PDB file of C-alpha atoms in Angstrom:
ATOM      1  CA  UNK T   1     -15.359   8.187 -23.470  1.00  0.00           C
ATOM      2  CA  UNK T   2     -17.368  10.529 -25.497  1.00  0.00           C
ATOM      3  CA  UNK T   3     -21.158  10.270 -25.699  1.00  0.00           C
ATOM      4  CA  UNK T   4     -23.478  12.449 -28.516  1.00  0.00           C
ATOM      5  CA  UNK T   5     -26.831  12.864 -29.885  1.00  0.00           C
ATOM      6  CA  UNK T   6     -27.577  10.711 -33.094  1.00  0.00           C
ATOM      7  CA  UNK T   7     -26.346  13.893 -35.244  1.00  0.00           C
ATOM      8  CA  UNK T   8     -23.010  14.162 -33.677  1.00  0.00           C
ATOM      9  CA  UNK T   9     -23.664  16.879 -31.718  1.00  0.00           C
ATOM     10  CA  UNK T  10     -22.615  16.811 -27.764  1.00  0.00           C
ATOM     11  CA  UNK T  11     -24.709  15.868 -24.853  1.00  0.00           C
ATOM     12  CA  UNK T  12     -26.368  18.009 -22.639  1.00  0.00           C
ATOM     13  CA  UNK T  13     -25.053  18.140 -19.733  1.00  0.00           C
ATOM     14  CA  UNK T  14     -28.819  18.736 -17.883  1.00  0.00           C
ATOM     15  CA  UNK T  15     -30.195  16.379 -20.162  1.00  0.00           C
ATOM     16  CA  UNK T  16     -28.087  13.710 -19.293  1.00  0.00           C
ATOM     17  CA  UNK T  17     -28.525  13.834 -15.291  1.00  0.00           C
ATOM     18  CA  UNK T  18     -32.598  14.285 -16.195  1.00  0.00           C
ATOM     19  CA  UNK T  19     -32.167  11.135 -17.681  1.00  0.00           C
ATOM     20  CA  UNK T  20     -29.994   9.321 -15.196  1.00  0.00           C
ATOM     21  CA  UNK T  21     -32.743  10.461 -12.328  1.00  0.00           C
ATOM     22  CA  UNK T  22     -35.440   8.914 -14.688  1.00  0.00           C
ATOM     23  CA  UNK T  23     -33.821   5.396 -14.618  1.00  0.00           C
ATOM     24  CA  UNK T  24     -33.205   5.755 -10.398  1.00  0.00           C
ATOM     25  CA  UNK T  25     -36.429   6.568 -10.072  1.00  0.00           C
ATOM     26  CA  UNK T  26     -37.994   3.896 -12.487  1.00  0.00           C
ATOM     27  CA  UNK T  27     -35.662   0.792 -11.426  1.00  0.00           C
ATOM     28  CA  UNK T  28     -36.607   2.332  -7.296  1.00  0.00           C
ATOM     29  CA  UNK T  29     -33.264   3.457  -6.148  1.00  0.00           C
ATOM     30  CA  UNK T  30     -33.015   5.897  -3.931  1.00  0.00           C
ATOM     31  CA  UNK T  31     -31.873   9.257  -5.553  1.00  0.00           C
ATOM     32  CA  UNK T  32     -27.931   9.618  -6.484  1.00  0.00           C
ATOM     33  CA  UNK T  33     -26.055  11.925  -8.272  1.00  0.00           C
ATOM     34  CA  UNK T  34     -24.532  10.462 -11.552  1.00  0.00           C
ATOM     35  CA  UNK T  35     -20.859  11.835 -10.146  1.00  0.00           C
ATOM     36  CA  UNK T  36     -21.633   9.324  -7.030  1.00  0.00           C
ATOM     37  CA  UNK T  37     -21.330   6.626  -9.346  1.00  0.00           C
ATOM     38  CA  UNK T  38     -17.620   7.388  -9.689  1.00  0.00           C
ATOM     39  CA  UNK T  39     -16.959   7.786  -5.896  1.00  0.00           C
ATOM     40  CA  UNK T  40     -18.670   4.517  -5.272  1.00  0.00           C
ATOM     41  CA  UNK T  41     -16.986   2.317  -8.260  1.00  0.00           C
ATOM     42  CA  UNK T  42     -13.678   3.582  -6.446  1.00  0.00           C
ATOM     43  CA  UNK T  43     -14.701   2.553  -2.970  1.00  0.00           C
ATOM     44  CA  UNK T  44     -16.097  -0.686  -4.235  1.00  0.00           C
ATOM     45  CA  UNK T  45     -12.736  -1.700  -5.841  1.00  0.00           C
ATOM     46  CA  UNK T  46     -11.080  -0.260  -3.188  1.00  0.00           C
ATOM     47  CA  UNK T  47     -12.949  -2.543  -0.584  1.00  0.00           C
ATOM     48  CA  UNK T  48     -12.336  -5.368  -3.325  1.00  0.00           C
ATOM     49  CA  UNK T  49      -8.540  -4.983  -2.620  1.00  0.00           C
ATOM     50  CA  UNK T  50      -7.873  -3.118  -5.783  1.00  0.00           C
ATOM     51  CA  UNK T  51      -4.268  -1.401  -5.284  1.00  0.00           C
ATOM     52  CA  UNK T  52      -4.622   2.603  -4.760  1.00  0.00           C
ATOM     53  CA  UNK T  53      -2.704   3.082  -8.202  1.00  0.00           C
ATOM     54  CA  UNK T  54      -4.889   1.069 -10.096  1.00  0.00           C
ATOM     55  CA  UNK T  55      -7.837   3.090  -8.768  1.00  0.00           C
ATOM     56  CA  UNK T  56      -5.879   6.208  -9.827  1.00  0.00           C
ATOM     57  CA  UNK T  57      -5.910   5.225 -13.119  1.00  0.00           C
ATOM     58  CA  UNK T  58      -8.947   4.241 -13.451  1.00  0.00           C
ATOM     59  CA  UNK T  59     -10.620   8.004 -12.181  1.00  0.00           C
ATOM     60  CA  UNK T  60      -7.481   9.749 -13.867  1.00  0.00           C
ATOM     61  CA  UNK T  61      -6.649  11.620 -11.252  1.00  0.00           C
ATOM     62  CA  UNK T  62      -3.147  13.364 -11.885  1.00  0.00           C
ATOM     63  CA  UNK T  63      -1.364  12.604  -8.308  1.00  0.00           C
ATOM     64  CA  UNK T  64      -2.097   9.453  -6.214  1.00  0.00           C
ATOM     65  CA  UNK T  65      -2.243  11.658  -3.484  1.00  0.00           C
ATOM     66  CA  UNK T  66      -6.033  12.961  -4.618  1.00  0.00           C
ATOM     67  CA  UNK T  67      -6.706   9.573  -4.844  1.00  0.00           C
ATOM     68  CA  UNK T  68      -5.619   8.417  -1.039  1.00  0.00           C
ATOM     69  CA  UNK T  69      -6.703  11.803   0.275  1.00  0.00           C
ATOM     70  CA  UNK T  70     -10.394  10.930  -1.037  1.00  0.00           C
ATOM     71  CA  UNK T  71     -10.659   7.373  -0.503  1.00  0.00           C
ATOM     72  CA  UNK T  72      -8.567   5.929   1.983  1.00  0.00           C
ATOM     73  CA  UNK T  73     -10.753   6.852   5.311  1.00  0.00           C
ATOM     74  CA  UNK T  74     -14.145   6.720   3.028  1.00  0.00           C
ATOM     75  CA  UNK T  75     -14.237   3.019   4.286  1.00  0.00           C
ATOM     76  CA  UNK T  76     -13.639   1.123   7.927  1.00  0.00           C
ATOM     77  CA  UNK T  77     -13.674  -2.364   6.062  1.00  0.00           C
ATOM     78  CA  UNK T  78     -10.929  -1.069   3.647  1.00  0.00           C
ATOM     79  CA  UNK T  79      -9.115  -0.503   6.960  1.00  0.00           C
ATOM     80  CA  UNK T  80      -9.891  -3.365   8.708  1.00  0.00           C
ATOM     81  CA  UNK T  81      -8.910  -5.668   5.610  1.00  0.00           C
ATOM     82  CA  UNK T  82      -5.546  -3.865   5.190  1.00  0.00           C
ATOM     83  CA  UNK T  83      -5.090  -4.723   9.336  1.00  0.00           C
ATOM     84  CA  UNK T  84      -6.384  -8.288   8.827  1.00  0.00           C
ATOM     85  CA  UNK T  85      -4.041  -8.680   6.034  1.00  0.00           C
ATOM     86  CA  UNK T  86      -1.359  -7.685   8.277  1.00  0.00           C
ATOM     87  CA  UNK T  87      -2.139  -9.686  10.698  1.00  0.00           C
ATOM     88  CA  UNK T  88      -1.679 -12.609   8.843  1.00  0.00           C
ATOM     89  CA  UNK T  89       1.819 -12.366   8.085  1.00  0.00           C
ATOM     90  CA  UNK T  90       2.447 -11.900  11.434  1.00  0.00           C
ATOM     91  CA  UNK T  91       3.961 -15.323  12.994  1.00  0.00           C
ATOM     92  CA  UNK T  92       1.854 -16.842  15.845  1.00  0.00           C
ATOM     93  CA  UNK T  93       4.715 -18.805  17.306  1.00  0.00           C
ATOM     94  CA  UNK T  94       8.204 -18.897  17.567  1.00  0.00           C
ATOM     95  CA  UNK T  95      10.057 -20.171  14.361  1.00  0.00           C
ATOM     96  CA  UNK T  96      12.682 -22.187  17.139  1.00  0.00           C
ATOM     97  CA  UNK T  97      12.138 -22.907  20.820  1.00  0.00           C
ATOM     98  CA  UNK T  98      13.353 -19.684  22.475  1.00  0.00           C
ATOM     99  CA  UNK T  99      16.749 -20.228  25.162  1.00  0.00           C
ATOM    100  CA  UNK T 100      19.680 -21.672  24.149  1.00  0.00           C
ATOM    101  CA  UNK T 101      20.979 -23.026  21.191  1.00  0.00           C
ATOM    102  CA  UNK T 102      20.790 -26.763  21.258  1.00  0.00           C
ATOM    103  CA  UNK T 103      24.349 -27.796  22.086  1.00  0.00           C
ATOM    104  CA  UNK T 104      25.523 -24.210  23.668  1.00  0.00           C
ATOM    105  CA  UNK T 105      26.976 -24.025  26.868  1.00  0.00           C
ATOM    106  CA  UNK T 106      25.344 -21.488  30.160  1.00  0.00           C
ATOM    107  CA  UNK T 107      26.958 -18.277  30.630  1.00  0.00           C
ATOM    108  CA  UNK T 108      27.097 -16.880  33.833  1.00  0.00           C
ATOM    109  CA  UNK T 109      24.137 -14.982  32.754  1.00  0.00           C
ATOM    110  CA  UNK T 110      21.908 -17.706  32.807  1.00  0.00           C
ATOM    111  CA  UNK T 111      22.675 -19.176  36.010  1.00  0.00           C
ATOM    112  CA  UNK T 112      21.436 -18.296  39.615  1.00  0.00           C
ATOM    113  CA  UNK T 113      25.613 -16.314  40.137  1.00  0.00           C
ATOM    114  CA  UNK T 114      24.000 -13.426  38.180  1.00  0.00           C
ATOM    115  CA  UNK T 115      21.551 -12.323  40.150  1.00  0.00           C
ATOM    116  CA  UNK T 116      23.904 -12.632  43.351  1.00  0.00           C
ATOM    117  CA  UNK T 117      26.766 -10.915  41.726  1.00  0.00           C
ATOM    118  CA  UNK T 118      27.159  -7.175  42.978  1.00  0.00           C
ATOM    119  CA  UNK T 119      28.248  -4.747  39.465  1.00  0.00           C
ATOM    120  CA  UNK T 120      31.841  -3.296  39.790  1.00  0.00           C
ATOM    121  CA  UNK T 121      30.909   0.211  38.890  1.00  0.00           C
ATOM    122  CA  UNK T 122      35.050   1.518  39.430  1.00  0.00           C
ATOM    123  CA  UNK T 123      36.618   2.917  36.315  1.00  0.00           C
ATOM    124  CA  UNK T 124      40.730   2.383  37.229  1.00  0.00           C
ATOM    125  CA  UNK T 125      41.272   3.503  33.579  1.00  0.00           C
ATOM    126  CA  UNK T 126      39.791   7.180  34.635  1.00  0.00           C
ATOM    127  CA  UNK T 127      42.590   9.190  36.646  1.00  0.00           C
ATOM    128  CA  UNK T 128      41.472  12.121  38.820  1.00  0.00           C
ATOM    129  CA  UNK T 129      43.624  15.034  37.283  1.00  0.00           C
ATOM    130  CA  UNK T 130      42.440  17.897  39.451  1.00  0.00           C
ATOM    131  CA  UNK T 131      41.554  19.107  42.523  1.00  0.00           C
ATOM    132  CA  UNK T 132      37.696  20.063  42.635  1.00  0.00           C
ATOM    133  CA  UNK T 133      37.957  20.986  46.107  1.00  0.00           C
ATOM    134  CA  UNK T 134      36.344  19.191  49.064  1.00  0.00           C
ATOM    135  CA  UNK T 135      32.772  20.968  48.680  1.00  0.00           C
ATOM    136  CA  UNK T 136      32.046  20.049  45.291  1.00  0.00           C
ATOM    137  CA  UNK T 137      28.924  21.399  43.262  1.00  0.00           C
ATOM    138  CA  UNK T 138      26.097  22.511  45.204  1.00  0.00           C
ATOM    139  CA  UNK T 139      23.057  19.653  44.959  1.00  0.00           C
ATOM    140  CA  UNK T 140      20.964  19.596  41.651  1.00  0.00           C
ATOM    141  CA  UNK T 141      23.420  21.577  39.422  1.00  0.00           C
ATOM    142  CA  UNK T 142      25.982  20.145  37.007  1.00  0.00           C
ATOM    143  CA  UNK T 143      29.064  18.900  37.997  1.00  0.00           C
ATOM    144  CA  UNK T 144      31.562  21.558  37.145  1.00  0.00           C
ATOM    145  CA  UNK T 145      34.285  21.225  34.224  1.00  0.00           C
ATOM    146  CA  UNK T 146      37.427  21.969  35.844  1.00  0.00           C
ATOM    147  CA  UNK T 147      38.833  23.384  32.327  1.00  0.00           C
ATOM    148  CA  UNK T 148      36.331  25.987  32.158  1.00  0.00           C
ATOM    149  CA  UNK T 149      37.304  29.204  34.629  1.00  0.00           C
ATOM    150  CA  UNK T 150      34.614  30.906  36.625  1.00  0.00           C
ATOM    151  CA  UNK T 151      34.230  33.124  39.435  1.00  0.00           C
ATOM    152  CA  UNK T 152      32.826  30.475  41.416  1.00  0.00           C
ATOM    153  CA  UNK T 153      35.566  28.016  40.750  1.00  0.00           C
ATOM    154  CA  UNK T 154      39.164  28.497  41.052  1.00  0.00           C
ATOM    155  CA  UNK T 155      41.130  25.611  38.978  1.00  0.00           C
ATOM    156  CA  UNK T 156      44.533  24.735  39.658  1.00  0.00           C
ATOM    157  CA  UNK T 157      46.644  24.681  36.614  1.00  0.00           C
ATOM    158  CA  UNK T 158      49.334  22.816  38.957  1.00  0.00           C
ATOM    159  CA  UNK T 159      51.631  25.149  38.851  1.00  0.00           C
ATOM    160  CA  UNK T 160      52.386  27.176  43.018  1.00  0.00           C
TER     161      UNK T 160
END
């Protein structure tokens, strides 16, 4: 939007905010820049639940990002509405009775034989293939690798 003087010739810039103060002053608002005006019609459209692109647009800036970086913590209510909103599509109860599907059968997890069963923590399927010795690691290190040679640990290759 371009604004001039009745000849065509441009605005002046001073002029212009002399001119805005006037009309504060006279309609008893309390003094604003004119550029506020443009910070608060994007925070009031914001807080009206205008999307953060449309707002973009509407101040031209060139990347949303100027846009969120300036206006998305200028209001709490902006925040609070986008929480609220969330909120809402949150269920409050469950969409089917929780348990069992009507009809199914109880596993043993279910009954009272789970929590008196004791876990069978062998492995058959894992062989011991060598001989670690009878001392073992010393307490708090890791258990050694009987592939990898070190002075500490001799590893038999099976072969006397």
């Amino acid at each position: 939007m371009l604004f001039t003087q009745p000849d065509g010739s441009p605005l002046d810039p001073a002029d212009v905010t002399a001119r805005f103060q006037e009309l504060t002053r006279q309609a008893g608002l309390p003094p604003i820049r004119l550029h506020d005006l443009r910070h608060g019609a994007a925070t009031l459209a914001l807080a009206a639940g205008a999307d953060m692109k449309v707002v973009q647009n509407m101040l031209r800036h060139s990347s949303i990002t100027v846009t969120m970086d300036t206006y998305t913590t200028v209001l709490p209510e902006v925040a609070l509405a986008a929480a609220e909103a969330t909120a809402k599509i949150i269920p409050r109860t469950a969409s089917r009775p929780l348990g069992h599907i009507s009809g199914a059968s109880p596993t043993i997890v279910d009954g009272q034989e789970a929590e008196e069963m004791t876990p069978d923590n062998t492995k058959p399927q894992v062989e011991e293939l060598f001989d670690l010795g009878s001392g073992g690691a010393p307490s708090g290190t890791r258990t050694p690798n009987p592939l990898v040679k070190s002075g500490d640990l001799e590893v038999s290759d099976g072969v006397e």
